[in-house]
Amino acid sequence: MSWNTFGRVLRLTTWGESHGPAIGGVLDGCPPGIALSEADIQPFLDARRPGQNRYTTQRQEADAVRILSGVFEGRTTGTPISLLIENTDQRSKDYGEIADTYRPGHADYAYDAKYGFRDYRGGGRSSARETAMRVAAGAIARLIIPEVRVQAFVSAIGGDAAQTFDADEIARNPFWSADAAAAVRWAERLDRARKEGSSLGAVVECHAHGVPAGWGAPLYAKLDADLAGAMMGINAVKGVEIGAGFGAAALSGEDNADAMSPGGQGPEFASNHAGGIAGGISTGQPITCRVAFKPTSSILTPVASITRTGEAAAVSTRGRHDPCVGIRGTPVVEAMMALVLVDHKLLHRAQCG
Amino acid sequence: MSWNTFGRVLRLTTWGESHGPAIGGVLDGCPPGIALSEADIQPFLDARRPGQNRYTTQRQEADAVRILSGVFEGRTTGTPISLLIENTDQRSKDYGEIADTYRPGHADYAYDAKYGFRDYRGGGRSSARETAMRVAAGAIARLIIPEVRVQAFVSAIGGDAAQTFDADEIARNPFWSADAAAAVRWAERLDRARKEGSSLGAVVECHAHGVPAGWGAPLYAKLDADLAGAMMGINAVKGVEIGAGFGAAALSGEDNADAMSPGGQGPEFASNHAGGIAGGISTGQPITCRVAFKPTSSILTPVASITRTGEAAAVSTRGRHDPCVGIRGTPVVEAMMALVLVDHKLLHRAQCG
Amino acid sequence: MSWNTFGRVLRLTTWGESHGPAIGGVLDGCPPGIALSEADIQPFLDARRPGQNRYTTQRQEADAVRILSGVFEGRTTGTPISLLIENTDQRSKDYGEIADTYRPGHADYAYDAKYGFRDYRGGGRSSARETAMRVAAGAIARLIIPEVRVQAFVSAIGGDAAQTFDADEIARNPFWSADAAAAVRWAERLDRARKEGSSLGAVVECHAHGVPAGWGAPLYAKLDADLAGAMMGINAVKGVEIGAGFGAAALSGEDNADAMSPGGQGPEFASNHAGGIAGGISTGQPITCRVAFKPTSSILTPVASITRTGEAAAVSTRGRHDPCVGIRGTPVVEAMMALVLVDHKLLHRAQCG
Amino acid sequence: MSWNTFGRVLRLTTWGESHGPAIGGVLDGCPPGIALSEADIQPFLDARRPGQNRYTTQRQEADAVRILSGVFEGRTTGTPISLLIENTDQRSKDYGEIADTYRPGHADYAYDAKYGFRDYRGGGRSSARETAMRVAAGAIARLIIPEVRVQAFVSAIGGDAAQTFDADEIARNPFWSADAAAAVRWAERLDRARKEGSSLGAVVECHAHGVPAGWGAPLYAKLDADLAGAMMGINAVKGVEIGAGFGAAALSGEDNADAMSPGGQGPEFASNHAGGIAGGISTGQPITCRVAFKPTSSILTPVASITRTGEAAAVSTRGRHDPCVGIRGTPVVEAMMALVLVDHKLLHRAQCG
């Protein structure tokens, strides 16, 4: 089945293939009266845009977004917002050779198994190019929750974890690293990986500050459950943690407990192993999650595979690919966080006023 | 907002509080003509049932399920199946003292912040007692996918990981451990934790064998995204991994690649770092996921907290609690896996016939 | 497919068969803090209850509703409200003879064609008995919109239309007639029909006063579209009109126009051909709709039919049936109106605050 | 709330305003492998297109549809199909004068009441221009149900009903009339109405032949309930009937009964008062419904109204408007029928295989 809509009351529907004429999205349910223009969205797309430095794919896409509906005289009208980005640098010749061979780690075989055939150009619908629309919608979502600040950063590449956190560093290096020293090491690692025709995985961490206590829709749209689904649905993601995550599984009850004490507004918490969510509902602490990206599947190093007709083949992907998809995934993680939070803000308002 | 329905075409709606008269669920969308009676469900409930050994809560619940609709002359009719379990051992006096104090790690404060007040008896709606309904529905789900075998087991307790895997071991020890030696160690750890008034976290692993290639609903109901949401929504879960999970983030592209070679039906895969899912669609490999449970929040060791009126307080939970909720969470993980798989089987059939 | 959930944010899921042990419903998404007990629901069930006079079926059901969850200390908690009514007067022997023959006008053949078999006892899931749950849920819905007054009445039976409207009359006769003279005529008609082994259709009209301007979710959850779906989904309903309905199709533009003039709050309207809805959004005028009920299909007069195995047969339904289902359908129409309005109140609040 | 998605498994999301740069739609859930190009859609858009004769608005729109995604090498891929139509003849000067005055019968006031302001150009989102997307999606829907033939026709204009039915007539006159004599009368009526600055309502009837028994999703997505919602959601529709509709309310049980006799495949029915649906499920008979369109609200004859600031005003709409919106609504009725039927075909397949 095809299911290209995300969210319950703020709903994003995306469409488009990597090498079709355009990609787009429809954001429905946005509150009316919010000041919005392309200029509010473009900086977030630019942050995700390919071709910006040697650690990302050299595909050149302007990724210039157009708003086709839902905004009048500079404000949202409450009707669906249609977003469109034309595909300008398609070079489908790059991909023609993989029409008949399944790239390991890609969705090629799975799409064929499901649908009987596939748009093989650049991965078609399964291409991460679609995430541009998530980022665009996320930029709008941020405007609906001005009380919340969402920030993601890369906390490990290729198993090499950052050691320090300086929020001001994040925008200063091409890796969204909050640790300047780690950024230097990662640059070397990625240069080496690229030369070797290899690629690296990454861990992205995301924090949302300013979420009030009370957002979340127990039991089957818990805030953490929705975040986990949202993050796991990003291309190349294989793991999601909320708060202490897998680390909590190794703790004792008293070490994991987030002790509370009287605070100004609501409790003060001595720690945040819960990641700001209890019983699927926000507690007023920062929402924290960690997301694992696998290494880019498209690598120059040959990997054994098969053809559509079942013959053995070796796949070596020459195209233009990110050596570490987690880097450009960082703005996507932020976007999904923002979309989930808005949805829950509106759901909470629906039931509880 | 309250959102107590799970699934898209096979939909489970649950209701009930820990200390109300009963808990229940309505399973809608079940195919007609499937042989079904309470006897098909009860064994799975018994596996999750409390009070079975000293490693689980001593609350005594028969957890006898009744089918109130949707079955006629021993077969499902295609109409909603209503399931009901009466609460028999409620002892609400156990909980009266916590009406005015927030238990750290519990949903008490979050529910109050959201709804203004809460049913404090035994955690009310946020109690893990609700998961009995997931297990009951999961038992029915299994009957809809006889081609699939779902099996979960505990792979670590308190940070102590199992080292071997013997499927026959799983049912032989009270921990759903596939490693007999680990079970011995865990018994000691849990005895110690209980004596110390503490608790331990756990990691549960779940495999689904027999899922054909092609299930999954890209892009916003990807099979892995739905699994992640389903698992993260289980009480006490803080992390979910598909396939290699966070480990994949530390691998190189060539090490993470699941090489393919010609097989009898579809490809043979040299490894399964993908956990049986690519692009959100099953590949025919076993679906694998790992789920992190935090340690039980209800512990005897006092933890600092606050009262409803904002005074400092220390909480020491005396009730009857599992020292490690991950153990009884294991059948719940299996149930959620089964429910997600059925939903995607039916969704795939809807679109692709 | 089975789809037994109604509504978007206030969601009602019902279950149960006419001759099973019970019927029930789960109402999810109800705002917290609303005073609620069975006593708030029972009067509405009593209004719909069978066996009250000679114009309704003589089946004797106490229809005593129990609330099993979602209410604590007399107030809604914001978690799902489970409602249950036991079936006490089942007499399945009444229906045994129709197990193998399709009753014309009933769902018997359609259910068999869809599901392969059916629970034939009293119509099983297709029985109007299910509407008791709609009425129970509607009673709760009313409490969420105290600003709105919903009132339905029968405006025609067997083609004989009421001529006057006196709201005080409605509760004074067994037909929910606002026209005392019509009630006298209808009594004669129904007595005659029953003696002849026949039945009559009816038109029910429903008004909702106090709905503010602004409720409705264009374009695919328009308030009128949702009302139409809700009403057409009631057993035996074959037509729905909003405002002037089919009459509008015979008017000229200037005669159909609801002229506006300056009013105290919002416009004053000179007429209400629109039925209080424009562009799918409420205008502040009363919401009005008309609903056509076909005559009861279960009649003593024999009708040609076939058996399950395709043999010719004549069906004469002896059971205990309403000679005019529209009468007892009146409280159901009110309930569906209330459920739709609450859903849209909450949806509006979600988006527009 | 904004809710611009229609359908459960085949889902259409539309966007766009009458005078924005374009309108569009995303059709998700379409089965893969269906041959599809713009040429399959354009004829249906042409049938609805304005400016074709003197009985429809003289706005000139090419309504040339483009497929931007979801089709590869001439076949649907199973991924979302994005459809786009550019608005070419916008003339927003026509509408500038109504920015501050509410047109009676239009959504102007309701949109302002809901959202605080509105895109007033040509009705913005509430314009019937959006129905072009329904028609485009309906054209694709037809390809998914080749076993079904959907045909709508106008059966009354201004209260003047057609008397005969000749399917071959329908395409021969500008009114989709199956009665040649009625078409002559209607031409005169409409000429007169236009000269008088008036407009007329219409009744559209729609039949679907070839629907097998078994489609429909009781109880809250009954086939007739979904049809009623779909039809009532079309601009200007005020009433919907299935089968005998309101006429059934005036019949006796034996006259309304559709007697059955043994047939070749399934029963033969002596009549079709049920409109092909029983218990919300198709019976194998033709699905029939009737839809009432109110007269066009935009008329030259002045109607009393108010301004945004609450002053009295008279509105006389000079623009280019259909004197009878029901005519161009006919292809829209067909499209909604096709969309509902496909959704239920796929839902049925999901549950029942």
Tab-separated table of N, CA and C in Angstrom, chain A residues 151-154 162 164-184 186:
chain	number	residue	atom	x	y	z
A	151	GLN	N	16.384	21.707	17.989
A	151	GLN	CA	17.750	21.712	17.486
A	151	GLN	C	18.325	20.306	17.441
A	152	ALA	N	18.838	19.941	16.271
A	152	ALA	CA	19.482	18.642	16.107
A	152	ALA	C	20.957	18.848	15.808
A	153	PHE	N	21.736	17.844	16.110
A	153	PHE	CA	23.169	17.889	15.799
A	153	PHE	C	23.658	16.457	15.645
A	154	VAL	N	24.794	16.318	14.964
A	154	VAL	CA	25.385	14.998	14.784
A	154	VAL	C	26.226	14.696	16.009
A	162	ALA	N	31.090	12.458	19.564
A	162	ALA	CA	31.471	13.777	20.085
A	162	ALA	C	31.609	13.690	21.599
A	164	THR	N	32.044	16.830	23.589
A	164	THR	CA	31.615	18.065	24.248
A	164	THR	C	30.379	18.602	23.524
A	165	PHE	N	29.700	19.539	24.151
A	165	PHE	CA	28.523	20.136	23.522
A	165	PHE	C	28.597	21.654	23.635
A	166	ASP	N	28.719	22.289	22.495
A	166	ASP	CA	28.682	23.752	22.436
A	166	ASP	C	27.714	24.112	21.311
A	167	ALA	N	26.543	24.560	21.715
A	167	ALA	CA	25.489	24.798	20.713
A	167	ALA	C	25.948	25.771	19.637
A	168	ASP	N	26.813	26.679	19.984
A	168	ASP	CA	27.253	27.660	18.999
A	168	ASP	C	28.118	27.044	17.899
A	169	GLU	N	28.703	25.888	18.201
A	169	GLU	CA	29.553	25.226	17.199
A	169	GLU	C	28.753	24.644	16.034
A	170	ILE	N	27.480	24.300	16.308
A	170	ILE	CA	26.728	23.453	15.368
A	170	ILE	C	26.717	24.016	13.950
A	171	ALA	N	26.543	25.311	13.853
A	171	ALA	CA	26.431	25.912	12.517
A	171	ALA	C	27.788	26.256	11.919
A	172	ARG	N	28.855	26.004	12.653
A	172	ARG	CA	30.174	26.450	12.180
A	172	ARG	C	30.933	25.401	11.394
A	173	ASN	N	30.427	24.204	11.346
A	173	ASN	CA	31.155	23.151	10.629
A	173	ASN	C	30.180	22.398	9.735
A	174	PRO	N	30.704	21.685	8.759
A	174	PRO	CA	29.792	21.051	7.785
A	174	PRO	C	29.102	19.803	8.314
A	175	PHE	N	29.290	19.480	9.591
A	175	PHE	CA	28.753	18.222	10.123
A	175	PHE	C	27.669	18.439	11.176
A	176	TRP	N	27.240	19.657	11.384
A	176	TRP	CA	26.312	19.947	12.468
A	176	TRP	C	26.849	19.364	13.766
A	177	SER	N	28.146	19.527	13.979
A	177	SER	CA	28.753	18.995	15.193
A	177	SER	C	28.776	20.065	16.267
A	178	ALA	N	28.404	19.673	17.483
A	178	ALA	CA	28.479	20.608	18.610
A	178	ALA	C	29.845	20.518	19.296
A	179	ASP	N	30.726	19.714	18.716
A	179	ASP	CA	32.055	19.494	19.280
A	179	ASP	C	33.058	19.805	18.173
A	180	ALA	N	33.783	20.920	18.329
A	180	ALA	CA	34.691	21.363	17.258
A	180	ALA	C	35.771	20.323	16.987
A	181	ALA	N	36.272	19.702	18.023
A	181	ALA	CA	37.345	18.722	17.833
A	181	ALA	C	36.831	17.503	17.070
A	182	ALA	N	35.629	17.093	17.400
A	182	ALA	CA	35.065	15.950	16.681
A	182	ALA	C	34.923	16.279	15.204
A	183	ALA	N	34.536	17.507	14.905
A	183	ALA	CA	34.362	17.897	13.506
A	183	ALA	C	35.664	17.726	12.730
A	184	VAL	N	36.778	18.054	13.363
A	184	VAL	CA	38.079	17.880	12.699
A	184	VAL	C	38.332	16.401	12.430
A	186	TRP	N	36.117	14.011	12.179
A	186	TRP	CA	35.155	13.473	11.216
A	186	TRP	C	35.533	13.863	9.797
